[in-house]
Tab-separated table of C-alpha atoms in Angstrom:
chain	number	residue	atom	x	y	z
W	10	MET	CA	102.424	65.932	117.390
W	11	LEU	CA	102.900	66.584	113.690
W	12	VAL	CA	100.159	65.370	111.422
W	13	GLU	CA	101.216	64.542	107.894
W	14	SER	CA	98.981	65.823	105.130
W	15	PRO	CA	97.108	63.148	103.210
W	16	PRO	CA	98.804	62.096	99.969
W	17	GLU	CA	95.896	63.325	97.880
W	18	GLN	CA	96.099	66.777	99.463
W	19	ARG	CA	99.815	67.037	98.776
W	20	ALA	CA	99.209	65.967	95.207
W	21	ASP	CA	96.675	68.767	94.789
W	22	THR	CA	98.790	71.564	96.237
W	23	ALA	CA	102.348	70.742	95.164
W	24	PRO	CA	102.009	71.203	91.398
W	25	ALA	CA	100.364	74.636	91.722
W	26	PRO	CA	103.544	76.728	91.196
W	27	ARG	CA	104.559	74.544	88.257
W	28	ASN	CA	101.098	74.890	86.724
W	29	ARG	CA	101.230	78.657	87.152
W	30	ARG	CA	104.648	78.762	85.502
W	31	ALA	CA	103.393	76.643	82.617
W	32	VAL	CA	100.414	78.955	82.088
W	33	ARG	CA	102.702	82.004	82.060
W	34	LEU	CA	105.059	80.362	79.584
W	35	LEU	CA	102.122	79.447	77.342
W	36	GLY	CA	100.843	83.013	77.568
W	37	LEU	CA	104.269	84.362	76.642
W	38	LEU	CA	104.429	82.022	73.643
W	39	LEU	CA	100.986	83.167	72.497
W	40	SER	CA	102.114	86.776	72.919
W	41	VAL	CA	105.102	86.125	70.666
W	42	MET	CA	102.785	84.611	68.053
W	43	VAL	CA	100.555	87.698	68.210
W	44	LEU	CA	103.633	89.891	67.783
W	45	VAL	CA	104.669	87.949	64.679
W	46	CYS	CA	101.186	88.387	63.197
W	47	VAL	CA	101.237	92.141	63.881
W	48	MET	CA	104.689	92.430	62.292
W	49	VAL	CA	103.411	90.669	59.169
W	50	ALA	CA	100.429	93.035	59.082
W	51	SER	CA	102.776	96.004	59.473
W	52	ILE	CA	104.696	94.912	56.382
W	53	ALA	CA	101.653	93.955	54.299
W	54	ILE	CA	99.267	96.812	55.171
W	55	GLY	CA	99.909	100.491	54.601
W	56	ALA	CA	98.746	103.761	53.100
W	57	LYS	CA	99.708	102.340	49.681
W	58	GLU	CA	97.786	99.165	48.877
W	59	LEU	CA	99.937	96.281	47.684
W	60	SER	CA	98.955	92.767	46.694
W	61	LEU	CA	100.288	89.803	48.628
W	62	ASP	CA	102.364	88.906	45.588
W	63	GLU	CA	104.018	92.323	45.602
W	64	VAL	CA	104.705	92.004	49.334
W	65	TRP	CA	106.243	88.573	48.823
W	66	HIS	CA	108.478	89.800	45.995
W	67	GLY	CA	109.480	92.821	48.016
W	68	LEU	CA	110.581	90.632	50.921
W	69	PHE	CA	112.376	87.845	49.097
W	70	GLU	CA	113.136	89.082	45.572
W	71	ASP	CA	114.867	92.351	44.743
W	72	SER	CA	113.532	93.310	41.306
W	73	GLY	CA	113.735	97.067	41.876
W	74	THR	CA	110.001	97.727	41.439
W	75	TYR	CA	108.029	100.370	43.310
W	76	GLY	CA	106.403	97.662	45.418
W	77	ASP	CA	109.812	96.365	46.484
W	78	VAL	CA	110.831	99.833	47.653
W	79	VAL	CA	107.608	100.213	49.647
W	80	VAL	CA	108.065	96.834	51.317
W	81	ALA	CA	111.701	97.641	52.157
W	82	ASP	CA	110.574	100.865	53.826
W	83	ARG	CA	107.857	99.032	55.738
W	84	LEU	CA	110.347	96.406	56.872
W	85	SER	CA	112.629	99.074	58.379
W	86	ARG	CA	109.595	100.715	59.936
W	87	THR	CA	108.466	97.421	61.434
W	88	LEU	CA	111.888	96.599	62.872
W	89	LEU	CA	112.179	100.049	64.426
W	90	GLY	CA	108.680	99.693	65.894
W	91	LEU	CA	109.667	96.331	67.347
W	92	LEU	CA	112.793	97.732	69.002
W	93	ALA	CA	111.248	100.992	70.178
W	94	GLY	CA	108.108	99.310	71.492
W	95	ALA	CA	110.097	96.781	73.515
W	96	ALA	CA	112.292	99.577	74.876
W	97	LEU	CA	109.345	101.722	75.972
W	98	GLY	CA	107.600	98.765	77.595
W	99	LEU	CA	110.699	97.714	79.524
W	100	ALA	CA	111.436	101.303	80.572
W	101	GLY	CA	107.871	101.717	81.824
W	102	ALA	CA	107.963	98.471	83.800
W	103	VAL	CA	111.311	99.360	85.411
W	104	LEU	CA	110.151	102.861	86.338
W	105	GLN	CA	106.884	101.569	87.784
W	106	ALA	CA	108.865	99.196	89.978
W	107	LEU	CA	111.438	101.849	90.880
W	108	THR	CA	108.857	104.463	91.894
W	109	ARG	CA	106.420	101.876	93.294
W	110	ASN	CA	103.744	103.548	91.205
W	111	PRO	CA	101.848	101.307	88.748
W	112	LEU	CA	100.740	104.393	86.794
W	113	ALA	CA	104.273	105.693	86.181
W	114	ASP	CA	105.657	105.977	82.656
W	115	PRO	CA	108.992	106.967	81.045
W	116	GLY	CA	107.893	110.603	80.867
W	117	LEU	CA	107.508	110.787	84.649
W	118	LEU	CA	111.230	111.311	85.248
W	119	GLY	CA	111.659	113.870	82.462
W	120	ILE	CA	113.480	111.605	80.015
W	121	ASN	CA	111.136	112.367	77.098
W	122	ALA	CA	111.301	116.082	77.898
W	123	GLY	CA	115.107	116.002	77.910
W	124	ALA	CA	115.264	114.318	74.517
W	125	SER	CA	112.711	116.715	73.046
W	126	ALA	CA	114.485	119.794	74.420
W	127	ALA	CA	117.809	118.645	72.977
W	128	VAL	CA	116.280	118.086	69.537
W	129	VAL	CA	114.580	121.486	69.554
W	130	THR	CA	117.876	123.113	70.505
W	131	ALA	CA	119.720	121.280	67.715
W	132	ILE	CA	117.123	122.241	65.103
W	133	THR	CA	116.702	125.861	66.167
W	134	PHE	CA	120.205	126.960	67.081
W	135	LEU	CA	122.502	124.509	65.295
W	136	GLY	CA	120.624	124.009	62.037
W	137	VAL	CA	120.442	120.219	62.332
W	138	THR	CA	117.650	118.891	60.119
W	139	SER	CA	118.326	115.194	59.474
W	140	LEU	CA	117.279	112.331	61.703
W	141	SER	CA	120.799	110.912	61.710
W	142	GLY	CA	121.997	114.282	62.973
W	143	TYR	CA	119.649	114.922	65.861
W	144	VAL	CA	119.285	111.336	67.059
W	145	TRP	CA	122.457	111.843	69.086
W	146	PHE	CA	121.191	115.130	70.509
W	147	ALA	CA	118.018	113.376	71.648
W	148	PHE	CA	119.955	110.609	73.317
W	149	PHE	CA	122.303	113.090	74.997
W	150	GLY	CA	119.331	115.135	76.267
W	151	ALA	CA	117.664	112.060	77.731
W	152	ALA	CA	120.895	110.948	79.418
W	153	ALA	CA	121.598	114.423	80.810
W	154	VAL	CA	118.135	114.742	82.322
W	155	GLY	CA	118.332	111.222	83.741
W	156	ALA	CA	121.597	112.121	85.480
W	157	LEU	CA	120.162	115.436	86.726
W	158	VAL	CA	117.065	113.735	88.138
W	159	TRP	CA	119.287	111.234	89.918
W	160	PHE	CA	121.402	114.052	91.381
W	161	LEU	CA	118.432	116.211	92.462
W	162	GLY	CA	116.637	113.150	93.811
W	163	GLY	CA	119.387	112.623	96.353
W	164	SER	CA	121.922	110.574	94.406
W	165	ARG	CA	122.893	107.683	96.717
W	166	GLY	CA	120.127	108.697	99.099
W	167	ALA	CA	117.494	108.818	96.353
W	168	THR	CA	113.981	107.659	97.146
W	169	PRO	CA	111.039	107.030	94.778
W	170	VAL	CA	109.259	110.188	95.941
W	171	ARG	CA	112.343	112.390	95.446
W	172	LEU	CA	112.967	110.990	91.978
W	173	VAL	CA	109.374	111.616	90.898
W	174	LEU	CA	109.368	115.162	92.267
W	175	ALA	CA	112.672	115.958	90.573
W	176	GLY	CA	111.507	114.493	87.278
W	177	THR	CA	108.196	116.363	87.382
W	178	ALA	CA	109.896	119.686	88.082
W	179	ILE	CA	112.461	119.252	85.313
W	180	SER	CA	109.766	118.140	82.843
W	181	ALA	CA	107.690	121.250	83.559
W	182	ALA	CA	110.701	123.525	83.020
W	183	LEU	CA	111.774	121.807	79.793
W	184	TYR	CA	108.295	121.746	78.288
W	185	GLY	CA	108.032	125.464	79.049
W	186	TYR	CA	111.287	125.932	77.135
W	187	LEU	CA	109.891	123.885	74.237
W	188	GLN	CA	106.723	125.958	74.026
W	189	ALA	CA	108.695	129.201	74.095
W	190	ILE	CA	110.996	128.104	71.268
W	191	MET	CA	108.133	126.893	69.083
W	192	ILE	CA	106.176	130.121	69.604
W	193	LEU	CA	109.145	132.371	68.848
W	194	ASP	CA	110.531	130.374	65.911
W	195	GLN	CA	107.859	129.253	63.460
W	196	ALA	CA	110.461	127.712	61.161
W	197	ALA	CA	111.632	125.449	63.961
W	198	LEU	CA	108.025	124.509	64.659
W	199	GLY	CA	107.542	123.480	61.044
W	200	ARG	CA	110.729	121.384	61.001
W	201	MET	CA	110.061	119.477	64.216
W	202	ARG	CA	106.280	119.158	64.348
W	203	PHE	CA	106.291	115.602	62.962
W	204	TRP	CA	109.026	114.469	65.322
W	205	THR	CA	107.320	115.828	68.448
W	206	VAL	CA	104.162	113.735	67.975
W	207	GLY	CA	106.125	110.489	67.548
W	208	SER	CA	106.368	108.635	64.249
W	209	LEU	CA	107.900	105.570	62.635
W	210	ALA	CA	107.601	107.028	59.134
W	211	SER	CA	111.246	108.109	58.897
W	212	ALA	CA	112.655	104.722	59.885
W	213	SER	CA	115.745	103.578	58.020
W	214	GLU	CA	118.481	100.997	58.306
W	215	GLY	CA	120.886	103.721	59.435
W	216	THR	CA	118.629	104.754	62.316
W	217	ILE	CA	118.190	101.149	63.415
W	218	ARG	CA	121.947	100.562	63.373
W	219	GLN	CA	122.510	103.702	65.451
W	220	VAL	CA	120.061	102.920	68.243
W	221	ALA	CA	120.180	99.090	68.273
W	222	PRO	CA	123.344	98.796	70.445
W	223	PHE	CA	121.851	101.100	73.100
W	224	LEU	CA	118.565	99.225	73.061
W	225	LEU	CA	120.356	95.888	73.425
W	226	VAL	CA	122.416	97.085	76.401
W	227	GLY	CA	119.361	98.676	78.039
W	228	THR	CA	117.286	95.521	77.521
W	229	LEU	CA	119.879	93.229	79.080
W	230	LEU	CA	120.346	95.622	82.003
W	231	ALA	CA	116.588	95.896	82.617
W	232	LEU	CA	116.099	92.119	82.566
W	233	SER	CA	118.988	91.650	85.018
W	234	LEU	CA	117.253	93.939	87.543
W	235	ALA	CA	114.142	91.791	87.933
W	236	ARG	CA	115.223	90.083	91.170
W	237	PRO	CA	116.548	93.139	93.060
W	238	LEU	CA	113.491	95.171	92.034
W	239	ASN	CA	111.277	92.353	93.287
W	240	ALA	CA	113.069	92.590	96.626
W	241	MET	CA	112.650	96.383	96.732
W	242	ALA	CA	108.922	96.014	96.140
W	243	MET	CA	108.635	94.449	99.606
W	244	GLY	CA	110.087	97.558	101.278
W	245	ASP	CA	113.572	98.899	101.873
W	246	ASP	CA	114.140	97.043	105.136
W	247	THR	CA	113.074	93.697	103.691
W	248	ALA	CA	115.146	94.297	100.565
W	249	LYS	CA	118.237	94.985	102.680
W	250	ALA	CA	117.573	91.830	104.683
W	251	LEU	CA	117.447	89.873	101.431
W	252	GLY	CA	120.815	91.290	100.394
W	253	ALA	CA	119.674	93.826	97.809
W	254	ASP	CA	121.838	96.913	97.318
W	255	LEU	CA	119.218	99.683	97.185
W	256	ASN	CA	121.441	102.465	95.868
W	257	ARG	CA	122.979	100.266	93.203
W	258	THR	CA	119.581	98.951	92.096
W	259	ARG	CA	118.082	102.442	91.876
W	260	ALA	CA	121.059	103.790	89.965
W	261	LEU	CA	121.044	100.906	87.490
W	262	SER	CA	117.260	101.182	87.092
W	263	MET	CA	117.598	104.864	86.245
W	264	LEU	CA	120.389	104.030	83.802
W	265	ALA	CA	118.377	101.267	82.113
W	266	ALA	CA	115.256	103.429	81.777
W	267	THR	CA	117.281	106.367	80.455
W	268	VAL	CA	119.111	104.291	77.850
W	269	LEU	CA	115.943	102.523	76.682
W	270	CYS	CA	113.650	105.525	76.619
W	271	GLY	CA	116.355	107.867	75.333
W	272	ALA	CA	117.221	105.650	72.377
W	273	ALA	CA	113.559	105.008	71.494
W	274	THR	CA	112.686	108.698	71.741
W	275	ALA	CA	115.731	109.652	69.697
W	276	ALA	CA	114.640	107.353	66.867
W	277	CYS	CA	110.865	107.872	66.904
W	278	GLY	CA	110.121	110.993	68.912
W	279	PRO	CA	108.219	111.040	72.210
W	280	ILE	CA	105.536	108.329	72.055
W	281	VAL	CA	103.179	108.350	75.034
W	282	PHE	CA	101.164	105.726	76.892
W	283	VAL	CA	103.011	102.624	75.601
W	284	GLY	CA	105.279	102.462	78.663
W	285	LEU	CA	102.305	103.176	80.912
W	286	MET	CA	99.581	100.906	79.571
W	287	VAL	CA	101.343	97.683	78.698
W	288	PRO	CA	103.234	97.011	81.982
W	289	HIS	CA	100.112	97.909	83.959
W	290	VAL	CA	97.922	95.552	81.925
W	291	VAL	CA	100.550	92.813	82.020
W	292	ARG	CA	100.741	93.038	85.815
W	293	SER	CA	97.027	92.226	86.031
W	294	PHE	CA	97.591	88.665	84.789
W	295	THR	CA	101.230	87.930	85.651
W	296	GLY	CA	101.152	89.289	89.193
W	297	PRO	CA	103.865	91.541	90.639
W	298	ASP	CA	106.824	89.333	89.697
W	299	LEU	CA	109.108	91.355	87.418
W	300	ARG	CA	110.715	88.176	86.104
W	301	TRP	CA	107.463	87.786	84.130
W	302	ILE	CA	106.377	91.410	83.769
W	303	LEU	CA	109.536	92.429	81.912
W	304	PRO	CA	109.451	89.700	79.205
W	305	TYR	CA	105.721	90.176	78.670
W	306	ALA	CA	106.140	93.957	78.421
W	307	ALA	CA	108.993	93.538	75.921
W	308	VAL	CA	106.748	91.396	73.694
W	309	LEU	CA	103.356	93.115	74.037
W	310	SER	CA	104.544	96.733	73.850
W	311	PRO	CA	105.625	96.318	70.184
W	312	VAL	CA	102.209	94.756	69.544
W	313	LEU	CA	100.562	97.967	70.726
W	314	LEU	CA	103.002	100.262	68.930
W	315	LEU	CA	102.946	98.430	65.593
W	316	GLY	CA	99.193	97.906	65.795
W	317	ALA	CA	98.692	101.639	66.345
W	318	ASP	CA	101.018	102.354	63.421
W	319	VAL	CA	98.990	100.088	61.119
W	320	ILE	CA	95.757	101.779	62.235
W	321	GLY	CA	97.277	105.188	61.519
W	322	ARG	CA	98.210	104.115	57.997
W	323	VAL	CA	94.754	102.740	57.207
W	324	VAL	CA	92.280	105.241	58.686
W	325	ALA	CA	93.587	108.267	56.758
W	326	ARG	CA	94.479	106.778	53.362
W	327	PRO	CA	96.240	107.929	51.227
W	328	ALA	CA	97.768	110.015	54.046
W	329	GLU	CA	98.492	108.634	57.502
W	330	LEU	CA	98.315	109.524	61.188
W	331	GLN	CA	101.533	109.425	63.161
W	332	VAL	CA	101.720	106.562	65.629
W	333	GLY	CA	102.123	108.973	68.551
W	334	ILE	CA	98.698	110.451	67.780
W	335	VAL	CA	97.056	107.026	67.591
W	336	THR	CA	98.586	105.805	70.866
W	337	ALA	CA	97.444	109.035	72.548
W	338	ILE	CA	93.887	108.560	71.248
W	339	LEU	CA	93.851	104.941	72.392
W	340	GLY	CA	95.717	105.611	75.618
W	341	GLY	CA	93.577	108.448	76.978
W	342	PRO	CA	90.442	106.375	77.664
W	343	VAL	CA	92.531	103.437	78.874
W	344	PHE	CA	94.417	105.682	81.299
W	345	ILE	CA	91.133	107.041	82.700
W	346	PHE	CA	89.870	103.482	83.122
W	347	LEU	CA	93.042	102.411	84.935
W	348	VAL	CA	92.912	105.394	87.291
W	349	ARG	CA	89.239	104.807	88.097
W	350	ARG	CA	89.806	101.104	88.681
W	351	ARG	CA	92.762	101.833	90.949
W	352	ARG	CA	90.709	104.388	92.896
W	353	THR	CA	87.808	101.938	93.258
W	354	ALA	CA	90.173	99.217	94.513
W	355	GLN	CA	91.469	101.550	97.217
W	356	LEU	CA	87.986	102.429	98.528
């Protein structure tokens, strides 16, 4: 005989999913507010000290003063940091779901190495020196390596392990090529040394216009993969039973990560740890549901990137540290902590 639950018990348990959803929405709203504050700080704070009045005039009044020029440069830098940070966070979250490895990052599949190798080749052998010139080489290198990893990983029969192994092997070969070129050609080393550490300093409206369409397409594609990737997280057999197309999902995930990471790397250089740290941290309070991980990663990754950029501009005044150096300094200890915590959880 069925026994109906008491009304008070049903009242206690039924609203739980709605309450959880409300908490996540509130957290996402607070994250957006934090992002807005960091963007304001990125425009107002820099290696060159400006008063709030100068910042205000630079944003809303074009009087042609030095302060206006500085603010205009910072605005482009902030917008590029926003786009690149969101791209790296989304790419990291997608790759962590694709490889079923919460410590994966966009460099795991060789995408950063492909972009870097293409830029080095363009600078050394083709004489390309401007950002607008080699941004397309970087994107082409990232796309080519993404396609090669997919092919070597088994194409339609690709598995997470095969993709990771293929990406690791290609990364090792390409970074060996990079080291050889930089040792043999000191001029090339001098021209590309700022790009290789990752920087937002050369941001411009032209760069943003070039990479924005790719970032938009990659973002929409990544967000559309949340449900099939959720199904794949439960295992291939369960995913098939739920109607997920494994080959299609893996191919589109590789495409989304390549487009996002390739465009961000092309514009800013290879910036490490953003795509690793933020999705992993986000997962600790959203749970494994990618429908929440992806939006949170897209919002909080620019917070980390722009915050690191502001720190780099302040700690070495009147010079500045590139954002790639700051994220590496911050990311190293965090990565060690994440690995140790993961190891402890498995014991």
